CSV table of C-alpha atoms and ligand atoms in Angstrom, one decimal:
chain,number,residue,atom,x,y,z
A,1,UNK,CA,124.5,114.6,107.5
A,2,UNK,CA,122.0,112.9,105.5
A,3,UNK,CA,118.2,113.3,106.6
A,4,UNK,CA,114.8,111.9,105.5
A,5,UNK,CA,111.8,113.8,106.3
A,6,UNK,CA,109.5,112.2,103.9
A,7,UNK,CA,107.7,110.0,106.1
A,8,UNK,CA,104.1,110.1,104.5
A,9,UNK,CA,105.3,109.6,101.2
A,10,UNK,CA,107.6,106.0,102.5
A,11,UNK,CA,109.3,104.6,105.5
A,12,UNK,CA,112.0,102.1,105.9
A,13,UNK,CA,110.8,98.8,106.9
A,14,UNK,CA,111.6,97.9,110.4
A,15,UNK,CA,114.8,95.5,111.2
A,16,UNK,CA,112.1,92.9,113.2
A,17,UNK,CA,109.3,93.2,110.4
A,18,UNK,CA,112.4,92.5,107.8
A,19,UNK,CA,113.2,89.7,109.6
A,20,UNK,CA,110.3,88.2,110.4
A,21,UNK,CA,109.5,88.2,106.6
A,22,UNK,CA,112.8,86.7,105.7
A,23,UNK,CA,111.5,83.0,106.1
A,24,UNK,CA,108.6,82.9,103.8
A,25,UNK,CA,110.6,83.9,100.1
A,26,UNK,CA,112.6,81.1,100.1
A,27,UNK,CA,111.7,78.6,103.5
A,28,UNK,CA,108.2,78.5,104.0
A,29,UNK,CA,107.5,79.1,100.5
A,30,UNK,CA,104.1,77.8,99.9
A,31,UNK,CA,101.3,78.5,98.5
A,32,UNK,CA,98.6,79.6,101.0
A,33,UNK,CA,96.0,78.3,99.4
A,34,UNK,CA,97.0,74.6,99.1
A,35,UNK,CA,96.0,72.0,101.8
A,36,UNK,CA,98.9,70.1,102.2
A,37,UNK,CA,101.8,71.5,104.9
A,38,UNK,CA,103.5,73.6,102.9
A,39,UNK,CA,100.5,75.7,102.3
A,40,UNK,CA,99.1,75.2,105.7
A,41,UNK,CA,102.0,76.7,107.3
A,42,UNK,CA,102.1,79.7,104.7
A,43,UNK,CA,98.3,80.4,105.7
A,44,UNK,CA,98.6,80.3,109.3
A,45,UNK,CA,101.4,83.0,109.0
A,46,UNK,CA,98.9,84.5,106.9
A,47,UNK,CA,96.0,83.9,109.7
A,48,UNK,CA,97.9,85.4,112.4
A,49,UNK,CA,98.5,88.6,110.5
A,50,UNK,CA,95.0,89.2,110.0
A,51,UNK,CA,94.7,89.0,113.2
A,52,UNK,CA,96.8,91.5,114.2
A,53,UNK,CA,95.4,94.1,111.5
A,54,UNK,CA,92.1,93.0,113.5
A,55,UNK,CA,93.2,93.5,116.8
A,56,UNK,CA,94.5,97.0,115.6
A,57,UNK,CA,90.8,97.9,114.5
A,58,UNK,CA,88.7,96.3,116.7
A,59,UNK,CA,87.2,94.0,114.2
A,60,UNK,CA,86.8,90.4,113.2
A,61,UNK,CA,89.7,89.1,111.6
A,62,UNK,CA,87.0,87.9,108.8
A,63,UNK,CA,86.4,91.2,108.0
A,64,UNK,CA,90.0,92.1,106.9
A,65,UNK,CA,91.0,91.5,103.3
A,66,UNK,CA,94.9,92.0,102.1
A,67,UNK,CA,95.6,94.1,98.9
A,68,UNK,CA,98.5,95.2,97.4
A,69,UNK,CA,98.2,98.7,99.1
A,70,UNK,CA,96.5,102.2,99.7
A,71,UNK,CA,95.6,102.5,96.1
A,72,UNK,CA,93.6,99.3,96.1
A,73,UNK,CA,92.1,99.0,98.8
A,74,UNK,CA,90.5,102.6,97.8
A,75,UNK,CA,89.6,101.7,94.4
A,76,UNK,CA,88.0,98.1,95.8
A,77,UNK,CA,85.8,100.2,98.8
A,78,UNK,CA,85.0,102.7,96.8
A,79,UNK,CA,84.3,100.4,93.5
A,80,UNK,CA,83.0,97.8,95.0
A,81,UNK,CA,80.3,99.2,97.1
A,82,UNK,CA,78.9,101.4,94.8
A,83,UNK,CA,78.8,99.4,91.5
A,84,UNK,CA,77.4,96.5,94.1
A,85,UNK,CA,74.7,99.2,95.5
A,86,UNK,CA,73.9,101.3,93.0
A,87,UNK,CA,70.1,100.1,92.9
A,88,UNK,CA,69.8,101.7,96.8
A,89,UNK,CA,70.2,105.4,94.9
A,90,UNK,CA,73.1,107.2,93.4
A,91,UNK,CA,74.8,110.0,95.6
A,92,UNK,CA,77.9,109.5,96.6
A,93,UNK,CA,79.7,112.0,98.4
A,94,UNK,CA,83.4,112.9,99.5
A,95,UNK,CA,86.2,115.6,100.0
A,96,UNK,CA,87.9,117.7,97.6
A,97,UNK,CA,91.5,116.8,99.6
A,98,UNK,CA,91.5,113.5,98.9
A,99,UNK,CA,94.6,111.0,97.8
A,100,UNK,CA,93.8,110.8,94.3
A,101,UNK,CA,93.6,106.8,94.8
A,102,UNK,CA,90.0,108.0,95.7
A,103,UNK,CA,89.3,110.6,93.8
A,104,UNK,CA,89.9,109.2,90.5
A,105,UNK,CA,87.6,106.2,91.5
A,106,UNK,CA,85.0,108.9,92.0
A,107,UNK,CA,85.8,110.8,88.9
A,108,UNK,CA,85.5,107.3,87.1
A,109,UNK,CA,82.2,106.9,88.8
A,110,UNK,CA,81.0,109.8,87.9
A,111,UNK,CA,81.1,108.8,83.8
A,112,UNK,CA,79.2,105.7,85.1
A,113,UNK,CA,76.4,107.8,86.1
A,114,UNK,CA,77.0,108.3,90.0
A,115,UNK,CA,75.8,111.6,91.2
A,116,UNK,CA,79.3,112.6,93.0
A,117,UNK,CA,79.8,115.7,95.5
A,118,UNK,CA,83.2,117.1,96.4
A,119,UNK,CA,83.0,118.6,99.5
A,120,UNK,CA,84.4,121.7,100.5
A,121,UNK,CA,86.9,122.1,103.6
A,122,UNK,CA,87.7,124.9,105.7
A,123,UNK,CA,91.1,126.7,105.2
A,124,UNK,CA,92.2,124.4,108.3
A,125,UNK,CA,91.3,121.5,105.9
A,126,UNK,CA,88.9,120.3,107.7
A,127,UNK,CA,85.7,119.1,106.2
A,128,UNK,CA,83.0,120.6,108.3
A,129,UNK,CA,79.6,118.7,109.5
A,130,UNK,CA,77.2,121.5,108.4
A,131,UNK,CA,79.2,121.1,104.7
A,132,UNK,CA,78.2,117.7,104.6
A,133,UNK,CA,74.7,117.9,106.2
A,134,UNK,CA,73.4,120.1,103.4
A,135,UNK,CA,74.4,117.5,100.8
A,136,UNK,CA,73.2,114.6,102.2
A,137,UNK,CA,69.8,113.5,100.0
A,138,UNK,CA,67.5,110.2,100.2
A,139,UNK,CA,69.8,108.7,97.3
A,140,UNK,CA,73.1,109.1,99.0
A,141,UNK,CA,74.2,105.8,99.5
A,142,UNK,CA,78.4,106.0,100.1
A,143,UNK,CA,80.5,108.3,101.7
A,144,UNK,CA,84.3,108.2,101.7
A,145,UNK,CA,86.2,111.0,104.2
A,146,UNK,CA,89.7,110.1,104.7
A,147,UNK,CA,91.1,110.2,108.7
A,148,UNK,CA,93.7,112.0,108.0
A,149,UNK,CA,95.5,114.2,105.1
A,150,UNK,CA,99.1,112.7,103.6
A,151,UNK,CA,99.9,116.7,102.4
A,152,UNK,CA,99.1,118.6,105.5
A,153,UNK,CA,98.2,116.0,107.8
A,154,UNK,CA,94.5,117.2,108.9
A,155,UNK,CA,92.8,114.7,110.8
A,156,UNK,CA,88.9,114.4,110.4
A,157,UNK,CA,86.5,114.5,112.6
A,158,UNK,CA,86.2,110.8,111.9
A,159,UNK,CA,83.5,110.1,114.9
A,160,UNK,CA,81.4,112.4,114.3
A,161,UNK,CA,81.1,111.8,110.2
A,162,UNK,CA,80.1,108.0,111.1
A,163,UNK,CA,77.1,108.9,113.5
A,164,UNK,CA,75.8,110.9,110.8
A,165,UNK,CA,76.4,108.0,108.4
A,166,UNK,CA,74.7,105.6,110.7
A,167,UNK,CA,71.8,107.1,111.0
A,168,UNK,CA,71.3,108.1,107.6
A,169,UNK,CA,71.9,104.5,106.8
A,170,UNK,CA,75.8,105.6,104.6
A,171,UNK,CA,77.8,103.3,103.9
A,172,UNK,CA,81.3,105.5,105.2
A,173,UNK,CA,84.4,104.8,104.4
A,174,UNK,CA,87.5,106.4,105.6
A,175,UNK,CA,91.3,106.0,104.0
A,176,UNK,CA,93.4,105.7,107.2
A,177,UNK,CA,96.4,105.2,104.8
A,178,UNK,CA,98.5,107.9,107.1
A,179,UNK,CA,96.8,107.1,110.2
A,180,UNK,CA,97.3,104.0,111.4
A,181,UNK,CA,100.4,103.9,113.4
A,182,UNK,CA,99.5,107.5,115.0
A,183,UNK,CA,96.1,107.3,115.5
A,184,UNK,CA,93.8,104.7,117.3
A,185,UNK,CA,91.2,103.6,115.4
A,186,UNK,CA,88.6,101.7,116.6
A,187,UNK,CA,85.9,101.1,113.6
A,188,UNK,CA,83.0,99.9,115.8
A,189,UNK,CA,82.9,102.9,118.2
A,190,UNK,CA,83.8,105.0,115.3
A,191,UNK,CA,81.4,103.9,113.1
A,192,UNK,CA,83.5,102.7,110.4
A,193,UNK,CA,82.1,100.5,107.2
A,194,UNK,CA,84.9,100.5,105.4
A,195,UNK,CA,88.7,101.3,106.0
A,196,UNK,CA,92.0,101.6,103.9
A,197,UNK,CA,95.3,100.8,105.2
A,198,UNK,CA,99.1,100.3,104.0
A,199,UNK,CA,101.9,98.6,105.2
A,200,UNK,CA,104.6,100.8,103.8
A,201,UNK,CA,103.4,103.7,106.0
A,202,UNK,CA,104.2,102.3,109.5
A,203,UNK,CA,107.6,100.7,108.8
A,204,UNK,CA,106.1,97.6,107.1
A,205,UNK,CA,106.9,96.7,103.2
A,206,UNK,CA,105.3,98.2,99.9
A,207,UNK,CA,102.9,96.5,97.9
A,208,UNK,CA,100.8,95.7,100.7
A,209,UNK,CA,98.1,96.7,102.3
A,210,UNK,CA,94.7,95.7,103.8
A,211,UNK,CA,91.0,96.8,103.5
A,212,UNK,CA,88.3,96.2,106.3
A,213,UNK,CA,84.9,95.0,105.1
A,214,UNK,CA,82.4,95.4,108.3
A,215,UNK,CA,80.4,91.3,108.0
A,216,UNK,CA,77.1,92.1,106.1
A,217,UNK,CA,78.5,94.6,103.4
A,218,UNK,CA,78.0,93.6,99.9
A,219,UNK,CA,80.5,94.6,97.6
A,220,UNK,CA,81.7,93.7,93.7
A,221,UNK,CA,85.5,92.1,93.4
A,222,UNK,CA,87.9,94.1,92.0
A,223,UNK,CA,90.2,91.5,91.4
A,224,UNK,CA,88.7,88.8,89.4
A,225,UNK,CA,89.9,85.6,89.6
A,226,UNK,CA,90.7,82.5,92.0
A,227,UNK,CA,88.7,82.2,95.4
A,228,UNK,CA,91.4,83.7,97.2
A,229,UNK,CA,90.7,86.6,100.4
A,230,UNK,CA,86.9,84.3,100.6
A,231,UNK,CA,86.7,84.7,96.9
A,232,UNK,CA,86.7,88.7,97.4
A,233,UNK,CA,89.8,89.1,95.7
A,234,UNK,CA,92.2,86.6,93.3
A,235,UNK,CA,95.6,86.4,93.2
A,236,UNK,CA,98.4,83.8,95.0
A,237,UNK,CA,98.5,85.6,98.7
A,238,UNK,CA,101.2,87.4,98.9
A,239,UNK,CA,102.7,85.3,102.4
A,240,UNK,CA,106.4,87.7,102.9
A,241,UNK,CA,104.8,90.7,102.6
A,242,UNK,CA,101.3,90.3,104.3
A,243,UNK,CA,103.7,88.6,107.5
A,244,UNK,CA,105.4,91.9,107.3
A,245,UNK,CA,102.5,94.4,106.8
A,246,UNK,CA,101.2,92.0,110.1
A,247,UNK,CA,104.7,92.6,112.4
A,248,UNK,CA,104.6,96.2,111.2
A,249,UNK,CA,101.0,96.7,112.2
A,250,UNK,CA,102.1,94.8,116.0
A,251,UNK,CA,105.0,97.3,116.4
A,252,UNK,CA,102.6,100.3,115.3
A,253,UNK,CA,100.0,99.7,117.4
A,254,UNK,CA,102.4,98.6,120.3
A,255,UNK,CA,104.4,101.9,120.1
A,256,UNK,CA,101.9,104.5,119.2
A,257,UNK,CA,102.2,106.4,122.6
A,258,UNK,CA,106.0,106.2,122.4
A,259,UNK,CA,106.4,107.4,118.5
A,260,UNK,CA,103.4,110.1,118.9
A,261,UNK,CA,105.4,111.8,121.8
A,262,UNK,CA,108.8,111.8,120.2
A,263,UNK,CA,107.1,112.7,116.8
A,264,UNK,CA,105.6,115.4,118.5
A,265,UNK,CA,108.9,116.8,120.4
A,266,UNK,CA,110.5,117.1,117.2
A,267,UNK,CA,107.7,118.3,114.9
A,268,UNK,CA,106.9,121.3,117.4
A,269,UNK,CA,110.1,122.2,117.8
A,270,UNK,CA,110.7,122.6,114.1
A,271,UNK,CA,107.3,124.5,113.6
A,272,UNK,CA,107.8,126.7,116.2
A,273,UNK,CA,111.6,127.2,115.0
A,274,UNK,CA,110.5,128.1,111.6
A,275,UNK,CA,107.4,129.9,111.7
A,276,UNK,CA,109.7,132.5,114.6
A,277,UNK,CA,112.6,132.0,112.5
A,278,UNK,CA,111.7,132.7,108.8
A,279,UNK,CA,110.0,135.7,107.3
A,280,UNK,CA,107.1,135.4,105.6
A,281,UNK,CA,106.3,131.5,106.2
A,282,UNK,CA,102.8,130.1,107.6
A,283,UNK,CA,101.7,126.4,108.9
A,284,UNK,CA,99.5,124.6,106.6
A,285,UNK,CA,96.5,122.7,108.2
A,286,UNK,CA,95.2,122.7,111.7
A,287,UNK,CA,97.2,123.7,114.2
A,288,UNK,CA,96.1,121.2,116.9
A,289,UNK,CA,93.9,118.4,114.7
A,290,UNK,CA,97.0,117.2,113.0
A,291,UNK,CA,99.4,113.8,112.6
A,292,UNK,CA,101.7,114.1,115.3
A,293,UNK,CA,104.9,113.8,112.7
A,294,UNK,CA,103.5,116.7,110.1
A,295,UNK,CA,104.5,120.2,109.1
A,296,UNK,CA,103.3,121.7,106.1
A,297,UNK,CA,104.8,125.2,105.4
A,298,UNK,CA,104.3,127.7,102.8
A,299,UNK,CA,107.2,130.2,102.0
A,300,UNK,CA,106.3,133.5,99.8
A,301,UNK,CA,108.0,134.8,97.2
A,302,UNK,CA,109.2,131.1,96.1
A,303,UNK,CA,109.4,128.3,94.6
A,304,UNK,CA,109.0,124.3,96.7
A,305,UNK,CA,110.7,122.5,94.3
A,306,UNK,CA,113.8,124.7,94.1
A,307,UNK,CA,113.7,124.6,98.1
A,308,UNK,CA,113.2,120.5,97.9
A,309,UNK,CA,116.2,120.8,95.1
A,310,UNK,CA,118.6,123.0,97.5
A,311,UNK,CA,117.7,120.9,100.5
A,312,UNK,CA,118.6,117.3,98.0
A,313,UNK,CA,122.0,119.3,97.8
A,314,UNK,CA,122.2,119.2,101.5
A,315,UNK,CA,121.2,115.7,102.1
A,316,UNK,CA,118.0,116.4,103.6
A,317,UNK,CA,114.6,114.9,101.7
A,318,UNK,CA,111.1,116.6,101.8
A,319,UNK,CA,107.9,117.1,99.9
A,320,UNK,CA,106.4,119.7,97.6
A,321,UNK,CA,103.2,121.1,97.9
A,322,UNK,CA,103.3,120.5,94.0
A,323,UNK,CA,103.0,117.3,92.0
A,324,UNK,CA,104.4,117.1,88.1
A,325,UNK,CA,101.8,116.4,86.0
A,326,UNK,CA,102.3,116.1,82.5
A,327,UNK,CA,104.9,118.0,81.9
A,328,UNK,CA,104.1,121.2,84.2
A,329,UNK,CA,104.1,121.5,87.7
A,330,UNK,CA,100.2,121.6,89.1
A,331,UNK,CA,99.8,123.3,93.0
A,332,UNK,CA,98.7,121.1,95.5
A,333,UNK,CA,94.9,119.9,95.1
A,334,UNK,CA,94.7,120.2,99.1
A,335,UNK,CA,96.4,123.5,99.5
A,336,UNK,CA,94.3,124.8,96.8
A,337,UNK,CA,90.8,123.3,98.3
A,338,UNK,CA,92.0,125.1,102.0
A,339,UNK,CA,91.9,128.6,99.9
A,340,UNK,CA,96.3,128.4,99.7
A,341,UNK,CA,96.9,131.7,97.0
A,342,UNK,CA,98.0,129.7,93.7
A,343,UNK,CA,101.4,131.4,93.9
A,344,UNK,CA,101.7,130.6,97.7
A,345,UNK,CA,100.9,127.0,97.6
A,346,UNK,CA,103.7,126.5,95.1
A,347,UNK,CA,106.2,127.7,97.6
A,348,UNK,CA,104.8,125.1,99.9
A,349,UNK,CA,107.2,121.8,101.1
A,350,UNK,CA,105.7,119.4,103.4
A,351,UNK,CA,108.5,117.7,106.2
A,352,UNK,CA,107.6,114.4,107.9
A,353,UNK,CA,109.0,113.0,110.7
A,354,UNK,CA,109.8,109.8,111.7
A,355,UNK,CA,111.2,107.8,114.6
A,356,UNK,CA,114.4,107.8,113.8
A,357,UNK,CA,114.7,111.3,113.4
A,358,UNK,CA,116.5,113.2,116.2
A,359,UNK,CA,116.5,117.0,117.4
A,360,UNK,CA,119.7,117.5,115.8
A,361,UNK,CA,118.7,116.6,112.7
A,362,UNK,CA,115.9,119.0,113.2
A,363,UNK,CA,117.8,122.0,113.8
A,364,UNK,CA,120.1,121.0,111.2
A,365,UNK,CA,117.2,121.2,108.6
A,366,UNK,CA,116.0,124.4,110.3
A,367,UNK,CA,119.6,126.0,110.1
A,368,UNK,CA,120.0,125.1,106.4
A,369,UNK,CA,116.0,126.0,105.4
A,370,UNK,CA,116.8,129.3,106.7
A,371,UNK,CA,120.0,129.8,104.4
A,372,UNK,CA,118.3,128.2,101.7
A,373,UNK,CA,114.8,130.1,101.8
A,374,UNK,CA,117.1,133.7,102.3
A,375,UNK,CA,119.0,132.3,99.1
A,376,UNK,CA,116.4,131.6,96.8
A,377,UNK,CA,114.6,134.9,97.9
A,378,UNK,CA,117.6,137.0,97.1
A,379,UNK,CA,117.2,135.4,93.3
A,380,UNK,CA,113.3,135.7,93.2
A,381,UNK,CA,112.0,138.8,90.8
A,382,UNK,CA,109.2,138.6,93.2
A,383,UNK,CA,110.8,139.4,96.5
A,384,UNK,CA,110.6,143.0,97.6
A,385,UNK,CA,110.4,143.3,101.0
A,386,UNK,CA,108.6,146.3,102.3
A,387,UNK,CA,110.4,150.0,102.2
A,388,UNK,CA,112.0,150.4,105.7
A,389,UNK,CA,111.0,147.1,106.6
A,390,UNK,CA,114.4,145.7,108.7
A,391,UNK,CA,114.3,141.8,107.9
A,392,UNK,CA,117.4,139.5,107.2
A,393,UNK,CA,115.9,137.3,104.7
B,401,PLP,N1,95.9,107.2,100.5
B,401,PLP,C1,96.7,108.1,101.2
B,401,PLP,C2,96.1,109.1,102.1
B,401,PLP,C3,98.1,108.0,100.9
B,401,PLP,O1,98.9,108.9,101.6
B,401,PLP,C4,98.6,107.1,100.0
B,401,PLP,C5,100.1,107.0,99.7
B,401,PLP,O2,100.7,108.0,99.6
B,401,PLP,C6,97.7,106.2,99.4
B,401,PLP,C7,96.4,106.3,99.7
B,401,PLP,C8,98.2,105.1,98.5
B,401,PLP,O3,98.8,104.1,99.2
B,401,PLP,P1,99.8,103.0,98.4
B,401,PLP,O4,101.1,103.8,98.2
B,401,PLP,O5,99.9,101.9,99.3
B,401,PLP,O6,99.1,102.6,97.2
């Protein structure tokens, strides 16, 4: 049995988003910027999936700009308003569990002269108001909280952080990266300024993704170059893969009820299998405030890559609470920032489900995690259960 559970990290793209792609590499192949009706019919392709990223936020389709992904359309909010702003005052705030396509723009900022804060969260991950309250100064001018964690799949309280923003006169932006497709996200009554998506998280392709720009904000290009995206951002427009990113954003938006419930079924069967099941293991994040297809577990006593390695040999794919970083392997920035023991969060493996997933495969991963996790403890130095303690590990 082969099994992906690694839907934050990629999904595959959807048989009618493929298809409906198809056309425009080789058909309708022109350029969406030229007048004449090649062009014309590439850009009202184009047109239509703007809408439907706009329908999905409540927003203007004016206000949505397409990007080649998560990564960019972080680096151009986050960029782009503050470089554009900095004359308003130089605070800029966020979270220490953010994807690092936002904290490396802050990082960069931050040798630019931007007074950054990393806010703290609570072991639950979640960033709490009275945190970000205390921090909040007459030069804050920008504040970026994501909606939802890709490692342990926190969500924010999202609502509440733009009221505050509003009427302290913030810019807020939020990377909704992992949230669109399982959350709905409406960025008028939630206050939103500014708001990262990708395609290739909800079953559309990679490379593509989309940034909302609420009318009136002023921000500097990232991309320099031609006058495409209203002269916000150069470069030919991408027509395949923003048609995709728009069917994949219809069918997400269409079938969020449908995927949250069966994500849900299966992810709370496998929590509450493992966390009864296995010794020694613990639930990573909020129990209740979390992505509907998320489970973040930490094992004692070992190690996540040799359990992701072990599972490879099974054919089932998961996550690491540990990324390779020049050469060695670093723990988790988010399990870290939630107060995750060093040792701990390196035993941690993150499984993500996805709509194709079933309950069998489900138990099967449960059934082999549980030989796996009692073989890999038998080997570890640091395994020594407690004298007269009677568990089968
Ligand atoms: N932000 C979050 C929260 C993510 O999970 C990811 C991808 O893993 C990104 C940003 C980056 O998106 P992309 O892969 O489209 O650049």
């Amino acid at each position: 049995m082969k099994v992906y559970l690694d839907h934050a990290s990629t999904t595959p793209v959807d048989k009618n988003v493929m298809e409906k792609m198809l056309p425009y590499f080789s058909g309708i192949f022109g350029n969406a910027s030229n007048l004449y009706s090649f062009g014309r019919e590439a850009k009202k392709a184009v047109d239509i999936s703007r809408q439907e990223v706009a329908k999905t936020l409540n927003c203007k389709d004016s206000e949505i700009y397409f990007t080649s992904g998560g990564t960019e359309s972080d680096n151009f909010a986050i960029f782009g308003y503050c470089r554009q702003n900095k004359h308003k005052g130089n605070r800029i705030i966020t979270t220490k569990i953010e994807h690092h396509g936002v904290l490396k723009v802050f990082k960069a900022l931050e040798k630019e002269g931007f007074d950054v804060v990393y806010l703290d969260v609570n072991q639950d991950g979640i960033l709490e108001l009275e945190t970000f309250k205390k921090v909040i100064n007459d030069k804050t001018i920008f504040v970026s909280v994501m909606f939802a964690n890709n490692e342990i799949g926190t969500i924010q309280p999202i609502k509440k952080i733009g009221e505050l923003c509003k009427e302290k006169n913030i810019v807020f932006h939020t990377d909704a990266v992992q949230a669109i497709g399982a959350q709905k996200i409406d960025v008028k009554e939630l206050n939103i300024d500014l708001l990262s998506l990708s395609a290739h998280k909800f079953y559309g392709p990679k490379g593509v993704g989309a940034l909302y720009i609420k009318s009136g904000i002023k921000m500097e290009r990232l991309i320099v170059g031609g006058a495409q995206e209203r002269n916000m951002r150069g470069g030919t427009t991408n027509t395949p893969l923003i048609v995709g990113l728009g069917e994949a954003i219809r069918a997400a938006r269409e079938s969020i009820e449908k995927n949250n419930s069966h994500n849900i079924a299966l992810r709370d069967r496998l929590i509450k299998r493992v966390l009864t099941e296995i010794p020694y293991s613990k639930l990573n994040g909020h129990s209740k405030m979390r992505l509907s297809n998320n489970a973040n577990f930490s094992f004692e006593f070992i190690e996540g890559e040799s359990i992701l390695m072990m599972l490879d040999i099974n054919g089932i794919a998961v996550a690491t609470g540990s990324a390779c970083s020049s050469g060695s392997l670093e723990p988790s920035h988010v399990l870290l920032a939630c107060g995750v023991p060093i040792e701990v969060a390196h035993g941690s493996i993150r499984l993500t489900i996805g709509k194709s997933n079933t309950i069998e495969e489900i138990d099967f991963t449960v059934d082999t995690l549980k030989t796996v996790i009692e073989k890999l403890r038998k080997m570890s130095p640091l395994f020594k259960p407690q004298r007269g303690e009677n568990i089968h590990v």
